[in-house]
Short mmCIF file of C-alpha atoms and ligand atoms in Angstrom, two decimals:
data_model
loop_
_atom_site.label_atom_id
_atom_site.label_comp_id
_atom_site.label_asym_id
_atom_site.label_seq_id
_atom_site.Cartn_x
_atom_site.Cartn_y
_atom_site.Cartn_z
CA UNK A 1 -17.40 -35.17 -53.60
CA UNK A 2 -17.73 -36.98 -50.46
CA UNK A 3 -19.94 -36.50 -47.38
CA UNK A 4 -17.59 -36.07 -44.37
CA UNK A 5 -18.19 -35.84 -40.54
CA UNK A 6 -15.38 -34.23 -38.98
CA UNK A 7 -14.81 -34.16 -34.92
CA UNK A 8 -11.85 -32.24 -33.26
CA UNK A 9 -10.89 -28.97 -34.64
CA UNK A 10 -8.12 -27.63 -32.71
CA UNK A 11 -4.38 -26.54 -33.94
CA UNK A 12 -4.42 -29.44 -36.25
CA UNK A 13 -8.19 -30.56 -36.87
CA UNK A 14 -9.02 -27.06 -37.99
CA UNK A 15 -7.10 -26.57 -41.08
CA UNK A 16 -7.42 -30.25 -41.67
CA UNK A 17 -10.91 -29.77 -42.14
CA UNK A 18 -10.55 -26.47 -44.24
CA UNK A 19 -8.21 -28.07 -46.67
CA UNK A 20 -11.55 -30.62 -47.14
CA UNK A 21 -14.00 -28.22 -47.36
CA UNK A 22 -11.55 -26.21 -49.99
CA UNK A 23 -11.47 -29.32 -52.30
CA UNK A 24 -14.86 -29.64 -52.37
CA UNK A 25 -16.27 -31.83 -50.45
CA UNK A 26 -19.19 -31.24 -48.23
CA UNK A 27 -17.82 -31.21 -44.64
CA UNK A 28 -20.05 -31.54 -41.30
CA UNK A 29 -17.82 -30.45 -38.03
CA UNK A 30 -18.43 -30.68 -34.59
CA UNK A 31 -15.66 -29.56 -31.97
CA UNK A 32 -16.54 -28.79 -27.88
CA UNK A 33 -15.10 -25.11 -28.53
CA UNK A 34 -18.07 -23.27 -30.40
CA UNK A 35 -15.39 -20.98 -31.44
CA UNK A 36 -13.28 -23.69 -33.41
CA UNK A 37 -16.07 -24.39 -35.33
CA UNK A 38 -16.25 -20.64 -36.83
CA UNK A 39 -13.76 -20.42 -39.34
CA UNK A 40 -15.01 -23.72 -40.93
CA UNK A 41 -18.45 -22.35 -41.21
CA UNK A 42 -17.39 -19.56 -42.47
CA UNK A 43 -15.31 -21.36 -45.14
CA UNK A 44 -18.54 -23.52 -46.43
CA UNK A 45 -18.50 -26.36 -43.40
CA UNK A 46 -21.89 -27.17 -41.74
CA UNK A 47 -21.88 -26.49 -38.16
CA UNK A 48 -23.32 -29.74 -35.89
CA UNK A 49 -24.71 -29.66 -32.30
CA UNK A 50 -23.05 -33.35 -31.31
CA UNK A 51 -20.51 -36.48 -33.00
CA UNK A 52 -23.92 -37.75 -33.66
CA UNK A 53 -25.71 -34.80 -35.93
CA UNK A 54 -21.89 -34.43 -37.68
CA UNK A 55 -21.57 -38.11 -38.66
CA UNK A 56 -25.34 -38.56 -39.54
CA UNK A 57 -25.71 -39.74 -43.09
CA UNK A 58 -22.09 -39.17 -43.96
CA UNK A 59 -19.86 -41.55 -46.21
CA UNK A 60 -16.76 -40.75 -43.92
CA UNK A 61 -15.84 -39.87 -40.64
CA UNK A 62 -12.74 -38.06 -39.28
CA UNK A 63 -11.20 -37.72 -36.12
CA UNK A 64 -8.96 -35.49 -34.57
CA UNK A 65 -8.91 -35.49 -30.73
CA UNK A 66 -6.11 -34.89 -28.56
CA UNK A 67 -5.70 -38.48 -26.61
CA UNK A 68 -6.76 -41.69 -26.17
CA UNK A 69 -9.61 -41.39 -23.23
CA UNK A 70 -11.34 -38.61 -26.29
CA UNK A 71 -11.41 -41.23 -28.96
CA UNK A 72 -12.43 -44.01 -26.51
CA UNK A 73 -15.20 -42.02 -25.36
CA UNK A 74 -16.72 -40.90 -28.57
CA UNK A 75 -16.48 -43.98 -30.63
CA UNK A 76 -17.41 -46.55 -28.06
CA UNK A 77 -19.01 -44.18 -25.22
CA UNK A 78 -19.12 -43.69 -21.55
CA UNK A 79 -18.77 -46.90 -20.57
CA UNK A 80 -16.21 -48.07 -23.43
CA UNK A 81 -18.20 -50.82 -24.53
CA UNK A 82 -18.98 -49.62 -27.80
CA UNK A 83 -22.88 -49.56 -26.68
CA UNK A 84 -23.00 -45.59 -26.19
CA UNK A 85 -20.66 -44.22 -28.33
CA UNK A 86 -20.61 -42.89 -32.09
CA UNK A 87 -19.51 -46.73 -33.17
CA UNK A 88 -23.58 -47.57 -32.46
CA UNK A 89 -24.72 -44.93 -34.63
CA UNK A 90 -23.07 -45.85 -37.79
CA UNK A 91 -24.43 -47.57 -40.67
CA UNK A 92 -21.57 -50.46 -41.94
CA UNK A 93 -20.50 -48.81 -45.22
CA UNK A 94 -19.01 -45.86 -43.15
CA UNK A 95 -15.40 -45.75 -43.17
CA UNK A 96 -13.89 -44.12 -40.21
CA UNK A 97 -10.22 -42.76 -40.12
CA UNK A 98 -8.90 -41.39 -36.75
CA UNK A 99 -5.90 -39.17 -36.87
CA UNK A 100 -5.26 -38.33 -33.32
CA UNK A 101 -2.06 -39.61 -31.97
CA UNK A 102 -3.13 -42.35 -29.42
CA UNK A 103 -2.01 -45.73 -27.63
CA UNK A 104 -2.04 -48.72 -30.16
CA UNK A 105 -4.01 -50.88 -28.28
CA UNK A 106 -6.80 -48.06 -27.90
CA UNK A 107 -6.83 -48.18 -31.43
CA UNK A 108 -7.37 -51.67 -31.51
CA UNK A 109 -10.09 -51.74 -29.67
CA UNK A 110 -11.75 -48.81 -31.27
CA UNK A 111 -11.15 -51.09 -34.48
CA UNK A 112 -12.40 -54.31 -32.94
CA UNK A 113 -15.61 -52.89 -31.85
CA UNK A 114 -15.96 -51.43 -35.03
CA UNK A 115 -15.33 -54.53 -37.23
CA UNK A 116 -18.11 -56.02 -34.97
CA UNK A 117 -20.29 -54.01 -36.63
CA UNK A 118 -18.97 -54.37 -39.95
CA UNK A 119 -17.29 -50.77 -39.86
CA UNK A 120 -13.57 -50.06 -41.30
CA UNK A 121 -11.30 -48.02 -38.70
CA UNK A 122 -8.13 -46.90 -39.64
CA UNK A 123 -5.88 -45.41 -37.31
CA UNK A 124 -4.38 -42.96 -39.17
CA UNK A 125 -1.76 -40.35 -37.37
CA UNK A 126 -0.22 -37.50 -38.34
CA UNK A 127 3.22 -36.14 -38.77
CA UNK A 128 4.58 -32.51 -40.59
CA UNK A 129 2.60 -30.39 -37.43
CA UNK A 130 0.19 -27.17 -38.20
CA UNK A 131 2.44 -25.67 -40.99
CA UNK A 132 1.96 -29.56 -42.68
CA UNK A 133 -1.94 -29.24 -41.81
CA UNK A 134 -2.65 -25.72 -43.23
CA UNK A 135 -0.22 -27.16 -46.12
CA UNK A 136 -2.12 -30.02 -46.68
CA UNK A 137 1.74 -31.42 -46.69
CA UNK A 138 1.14 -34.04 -43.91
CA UNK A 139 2.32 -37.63 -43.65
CA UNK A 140 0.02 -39.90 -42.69
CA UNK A 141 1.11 -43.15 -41.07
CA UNK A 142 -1.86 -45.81 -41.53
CA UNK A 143 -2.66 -48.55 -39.94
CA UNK A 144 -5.72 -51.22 -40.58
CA UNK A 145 -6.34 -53.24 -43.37
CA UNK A 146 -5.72 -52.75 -47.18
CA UNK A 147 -9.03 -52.16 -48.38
CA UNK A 148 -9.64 -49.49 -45.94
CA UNK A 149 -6.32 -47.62 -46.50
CA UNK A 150 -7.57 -47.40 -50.19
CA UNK A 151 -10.61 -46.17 -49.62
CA UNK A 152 -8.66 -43.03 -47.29
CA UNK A 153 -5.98 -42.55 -49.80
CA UNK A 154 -8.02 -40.24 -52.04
CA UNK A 155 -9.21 -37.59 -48.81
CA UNK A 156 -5.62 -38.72 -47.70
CA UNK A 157 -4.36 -36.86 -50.25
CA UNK A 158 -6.04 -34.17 -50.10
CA UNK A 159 -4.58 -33.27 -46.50
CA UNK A 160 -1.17 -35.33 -46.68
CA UNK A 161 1.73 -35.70 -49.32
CA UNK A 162 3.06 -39.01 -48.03
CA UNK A 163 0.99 -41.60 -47.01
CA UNK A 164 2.12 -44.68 -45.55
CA UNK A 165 0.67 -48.06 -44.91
CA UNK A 166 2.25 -49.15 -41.64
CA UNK A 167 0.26 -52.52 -41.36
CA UNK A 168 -2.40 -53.64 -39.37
CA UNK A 169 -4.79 -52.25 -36.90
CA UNK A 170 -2.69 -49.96 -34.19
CA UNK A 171 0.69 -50.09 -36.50
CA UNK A 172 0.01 -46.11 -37.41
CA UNK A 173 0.17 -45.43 -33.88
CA UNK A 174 3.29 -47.81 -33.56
CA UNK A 175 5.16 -46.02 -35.95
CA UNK A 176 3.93 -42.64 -34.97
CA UNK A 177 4.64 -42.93 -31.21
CA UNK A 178 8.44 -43.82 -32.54
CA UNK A 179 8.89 -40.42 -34.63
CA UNK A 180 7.90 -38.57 -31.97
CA UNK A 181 10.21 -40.19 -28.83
CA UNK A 182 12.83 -39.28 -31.87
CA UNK A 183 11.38 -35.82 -31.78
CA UNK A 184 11.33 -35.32 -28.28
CA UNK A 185 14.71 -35.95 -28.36
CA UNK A 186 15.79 -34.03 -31.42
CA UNK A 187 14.24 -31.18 -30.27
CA UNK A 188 15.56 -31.56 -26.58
CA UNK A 189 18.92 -31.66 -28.16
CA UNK A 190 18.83 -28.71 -30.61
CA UNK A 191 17.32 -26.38 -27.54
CA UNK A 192 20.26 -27.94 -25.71
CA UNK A 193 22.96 -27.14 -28.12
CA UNK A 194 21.55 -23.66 -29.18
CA UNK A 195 21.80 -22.67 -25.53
CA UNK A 196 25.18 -23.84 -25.10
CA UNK A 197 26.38 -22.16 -28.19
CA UNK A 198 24.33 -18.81 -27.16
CA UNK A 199 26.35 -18.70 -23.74
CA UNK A 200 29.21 -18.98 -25.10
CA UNK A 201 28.86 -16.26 -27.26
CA UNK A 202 27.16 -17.33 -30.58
CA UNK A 203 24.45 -15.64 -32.50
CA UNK A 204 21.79 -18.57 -31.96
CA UNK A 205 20.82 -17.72 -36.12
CA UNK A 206 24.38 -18.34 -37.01
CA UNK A 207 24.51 -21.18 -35.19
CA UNK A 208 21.63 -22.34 -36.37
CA UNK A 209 22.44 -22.19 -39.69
CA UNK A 210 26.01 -23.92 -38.97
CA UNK A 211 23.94 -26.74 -37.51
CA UNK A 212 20.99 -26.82 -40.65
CA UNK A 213 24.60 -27.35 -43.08
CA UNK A 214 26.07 -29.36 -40.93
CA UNK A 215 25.93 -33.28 -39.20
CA UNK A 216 23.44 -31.58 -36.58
CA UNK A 217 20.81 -30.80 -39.09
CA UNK A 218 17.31 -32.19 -38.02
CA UNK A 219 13.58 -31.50 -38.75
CA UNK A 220 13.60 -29.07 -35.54
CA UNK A 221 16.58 -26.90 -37.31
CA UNK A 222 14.84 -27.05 -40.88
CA UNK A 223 11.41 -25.96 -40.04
CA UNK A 224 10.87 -25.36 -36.02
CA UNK A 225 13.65 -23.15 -34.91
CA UNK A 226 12.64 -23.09 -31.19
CA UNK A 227 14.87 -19.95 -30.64
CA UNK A 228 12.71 -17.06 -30.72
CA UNK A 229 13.05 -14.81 -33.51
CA UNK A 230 15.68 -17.26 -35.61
CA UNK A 231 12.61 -18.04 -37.64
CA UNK A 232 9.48 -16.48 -37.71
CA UNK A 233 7.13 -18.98 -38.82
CA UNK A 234 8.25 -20.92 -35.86
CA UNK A 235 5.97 -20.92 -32.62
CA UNK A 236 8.86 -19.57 -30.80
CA UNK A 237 8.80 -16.46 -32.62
CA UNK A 238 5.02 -16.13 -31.12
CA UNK A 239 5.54 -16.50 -27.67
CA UNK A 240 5.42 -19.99 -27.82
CA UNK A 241 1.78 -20.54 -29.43
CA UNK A 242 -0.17 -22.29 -31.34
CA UNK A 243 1.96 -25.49 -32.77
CA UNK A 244 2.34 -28.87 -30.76
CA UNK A 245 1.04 -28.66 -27.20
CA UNK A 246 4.09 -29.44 -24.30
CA UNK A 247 1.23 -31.38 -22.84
CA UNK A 248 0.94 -33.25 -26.18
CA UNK A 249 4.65 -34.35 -26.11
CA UNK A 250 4.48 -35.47 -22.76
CA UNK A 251 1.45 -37.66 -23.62
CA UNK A 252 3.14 -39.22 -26.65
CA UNK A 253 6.51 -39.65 -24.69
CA UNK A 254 4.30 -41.56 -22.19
CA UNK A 255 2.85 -43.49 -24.47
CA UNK A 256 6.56 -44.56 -26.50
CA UNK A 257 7.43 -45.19 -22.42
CA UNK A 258 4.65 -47.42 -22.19
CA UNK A 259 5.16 -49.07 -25.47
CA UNK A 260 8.95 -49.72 -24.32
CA UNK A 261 7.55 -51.48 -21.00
CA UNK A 262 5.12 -54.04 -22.89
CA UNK A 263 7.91 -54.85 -25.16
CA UNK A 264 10.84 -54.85 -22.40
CA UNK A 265 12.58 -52.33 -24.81
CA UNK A 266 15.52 -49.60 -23.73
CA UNK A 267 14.71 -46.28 -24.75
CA UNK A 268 16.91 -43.84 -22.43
CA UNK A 269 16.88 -40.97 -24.44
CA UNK A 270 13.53 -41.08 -25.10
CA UNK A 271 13.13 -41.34 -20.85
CA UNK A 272 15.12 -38.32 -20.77
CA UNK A 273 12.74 -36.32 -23.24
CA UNK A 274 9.89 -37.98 -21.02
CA UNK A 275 11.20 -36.51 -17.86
CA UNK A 276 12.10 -33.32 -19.36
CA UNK A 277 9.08 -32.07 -21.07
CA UNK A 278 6.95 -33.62 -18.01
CA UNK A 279 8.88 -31.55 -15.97
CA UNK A 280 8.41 -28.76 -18.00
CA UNK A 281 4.73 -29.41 -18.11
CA UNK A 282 4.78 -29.76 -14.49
CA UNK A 283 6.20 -26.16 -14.36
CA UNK A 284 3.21 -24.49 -16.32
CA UNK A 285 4.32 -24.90 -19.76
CA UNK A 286 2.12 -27.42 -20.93
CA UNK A 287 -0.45 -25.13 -22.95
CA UNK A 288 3.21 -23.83 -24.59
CA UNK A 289 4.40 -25.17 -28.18
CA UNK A 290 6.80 -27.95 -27.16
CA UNK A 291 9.55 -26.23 -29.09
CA UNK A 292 9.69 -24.03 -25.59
CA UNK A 293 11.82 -26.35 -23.83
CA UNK A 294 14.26 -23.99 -25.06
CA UNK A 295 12.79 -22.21 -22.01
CA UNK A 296 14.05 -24.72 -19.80
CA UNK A 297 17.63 -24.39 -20.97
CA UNK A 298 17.31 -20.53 -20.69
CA UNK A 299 15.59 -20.29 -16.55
CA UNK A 300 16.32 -17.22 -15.47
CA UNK A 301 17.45 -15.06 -19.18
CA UNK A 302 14.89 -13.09 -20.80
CA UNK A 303 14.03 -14.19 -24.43
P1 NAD B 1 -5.68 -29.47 -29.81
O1 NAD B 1 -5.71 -29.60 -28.33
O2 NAD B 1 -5.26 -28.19 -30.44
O3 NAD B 1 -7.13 -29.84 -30.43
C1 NAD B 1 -7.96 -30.87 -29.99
C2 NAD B 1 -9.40 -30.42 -30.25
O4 NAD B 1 -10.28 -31.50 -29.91
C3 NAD B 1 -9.83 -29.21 -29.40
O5 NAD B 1 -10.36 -28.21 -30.24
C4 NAD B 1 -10.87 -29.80 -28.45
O6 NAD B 1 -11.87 -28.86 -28.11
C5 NAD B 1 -11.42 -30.92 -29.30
N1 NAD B 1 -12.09 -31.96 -28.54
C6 NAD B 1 -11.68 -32.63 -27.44
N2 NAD B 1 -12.56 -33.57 -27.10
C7 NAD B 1 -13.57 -33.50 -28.00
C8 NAD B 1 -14.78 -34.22 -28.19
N3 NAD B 1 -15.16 -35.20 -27.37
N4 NAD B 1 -15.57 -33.89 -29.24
C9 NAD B 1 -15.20 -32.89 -30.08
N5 NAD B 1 -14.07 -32.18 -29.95
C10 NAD B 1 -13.27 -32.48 -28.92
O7 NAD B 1 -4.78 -30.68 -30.32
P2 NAD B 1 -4.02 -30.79 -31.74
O8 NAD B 1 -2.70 -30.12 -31.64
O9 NAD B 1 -4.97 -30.45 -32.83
O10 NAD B 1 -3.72 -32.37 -31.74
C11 NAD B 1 -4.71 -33.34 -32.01
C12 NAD B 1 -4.03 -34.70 -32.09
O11 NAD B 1 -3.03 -34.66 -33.12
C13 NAD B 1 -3.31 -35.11 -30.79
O12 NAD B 1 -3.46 -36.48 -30.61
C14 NAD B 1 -1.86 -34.75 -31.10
O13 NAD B 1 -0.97 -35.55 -30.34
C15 NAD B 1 -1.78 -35.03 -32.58
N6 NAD B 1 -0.76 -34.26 -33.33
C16 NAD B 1 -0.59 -32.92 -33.12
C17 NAD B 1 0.38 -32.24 -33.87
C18 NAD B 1 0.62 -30.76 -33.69
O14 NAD B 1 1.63 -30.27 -34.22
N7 NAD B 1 -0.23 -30.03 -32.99
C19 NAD B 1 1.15 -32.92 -34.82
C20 NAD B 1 0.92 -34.27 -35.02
C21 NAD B 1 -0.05 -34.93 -34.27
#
């Protein structure tokens, strides 16, 4: 059993944390949403006031917050120079693993400031979404050093099925901020195609299923219909809720554009997905699953 602090318990943190507490081990959470924290208690988790009360004493903390400024913040504190924040409070033997999805170079500095101090930071990111998290199916994309990514492997496992060691400090973020401009774009694309095929006269779960069989068959197809009612474990068949914030997309789109412009890389498709979902965003859908830019192919139709 180990002694976890876990911070961040929204659409993804939240059964993260359960699938912990269900293996066993004893699990301290802290989130800024009282409410988020009440299904944990309930399941055996130990509420905490503050980062500080849920990471006091612990072997291992876990992070799961939804962008860079949040993980800044907490681990190195208002003033981002490690003096204030969680990082401070930490004895060395801790090992911390951050999951949220986040600029590589803010997990470099989180893992700087940490090795300062003698504490191992892994930047650890997530990919499968909230059916993977209440799974405990994830992948995990890892970045920092060996040792480190050995000692996450075994609470790894117990939320993931494929771990991966990406390389260094920041490459989880590298690799993760890649799948999703290729989501972006996939699921840009399907909404796109099952549009077309709906106006011109298709039954969008035929079509579908055409596409699942077919050369157009993609992640978004398999598990993440965004048609509503073509699958009804999909967000879209809930009005769009829960799942993978539009505001979340845009972020990570953002930060693949910004990843493209230190490197002096092309990425015009992913642009496209950037400008899309921030334009969706920008027209009030960014508390929506991102799966409703099928929304944005369908102005003026009623789902
Ligand atoms: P979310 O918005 O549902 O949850 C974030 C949680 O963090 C909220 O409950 C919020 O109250 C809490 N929070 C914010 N600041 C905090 C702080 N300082 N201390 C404690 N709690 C704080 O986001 P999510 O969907 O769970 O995503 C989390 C991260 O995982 C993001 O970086 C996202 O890009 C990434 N991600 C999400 C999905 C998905 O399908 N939702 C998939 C893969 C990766």
């Amino acid at each position: 059993m180990t002694s976890i602090g876990f911070i961040g318990l929204g659409n993804m943190g939240g059964p993260m944390a359960l699938n912990l507490v269900k293996a066993g081990h004893e699990v301290k959470v802290f989130d800024l949403v009282e409410s988020a924290m009440s299904q944990l208690v309930e399941a055996g988790a130990s509420r905490a006031e503050s980062p500080r009360q849920a990471t006091e004493g612990v072997d291992v903390v876990i992070s799961m917050l939804p962008a860079g400024q949040h993980v800044r913040k907490l681990y190195l504190g208002d003033k981002e120079d490690g003096e204030g924040g969680l990082l401070a409070t930490l004895d060395a033997s801790v090992l911390v693993i951050d999951a949220s999805t986040i600029a590589p170079d803010d997990a470099r500095l989180v893992a700087r400031h940490a090795a300062e101090r003698g504490i191992t930071f892994m930047d650890a990111p997530v990919s499968g979404g909230v059916g993977g998290a209440r799974a405990g199916t994830l992948s995990f994309i890892v970045g920092g050093e060996a040792d480190g990514y050995a000692r996450a492997v075994p609470l790894l496992e117990v939320m993931g099925k494929n771990l991966f060691h990406a390389g260094p400090a920041g490459s989880g973020q590298v690799a993760k901020i890649c799948n999703n401009m290729l989501l972006g774009i996939l699921m840009s694309g399907t909404a796109e195609a099952l549009a077309l095929g709906v106006k011109n006269g298709l039954d969008p779960a035929v079509l579908s299923e055409v596409m699942k069989q077919s050369s157009g068959g993609n992640w978004a197809l398999n598990v993440y219909n965004p048609w509503p009612g073509v699958m009804e474990s999909a967000p879209a068949s809930n009005d769009y809720q829960g799942g993978f914030l539009v505001d979340l997309m845009a972020k990570d789109l953002g930060l693949a554009w910004e990843m493209a412009l230190g490197s002096k890389s092309a990425v015009p498709m992913g642009s496209q997905a950037r400008n899309l979902f921030a334009q969706h965003a920008a027209q009030g859908a960014g508390r929506l699953d991102f799966s409703s830019i099928q929304r944005f192919y369908r102005c003026g139709e009623a789902d």
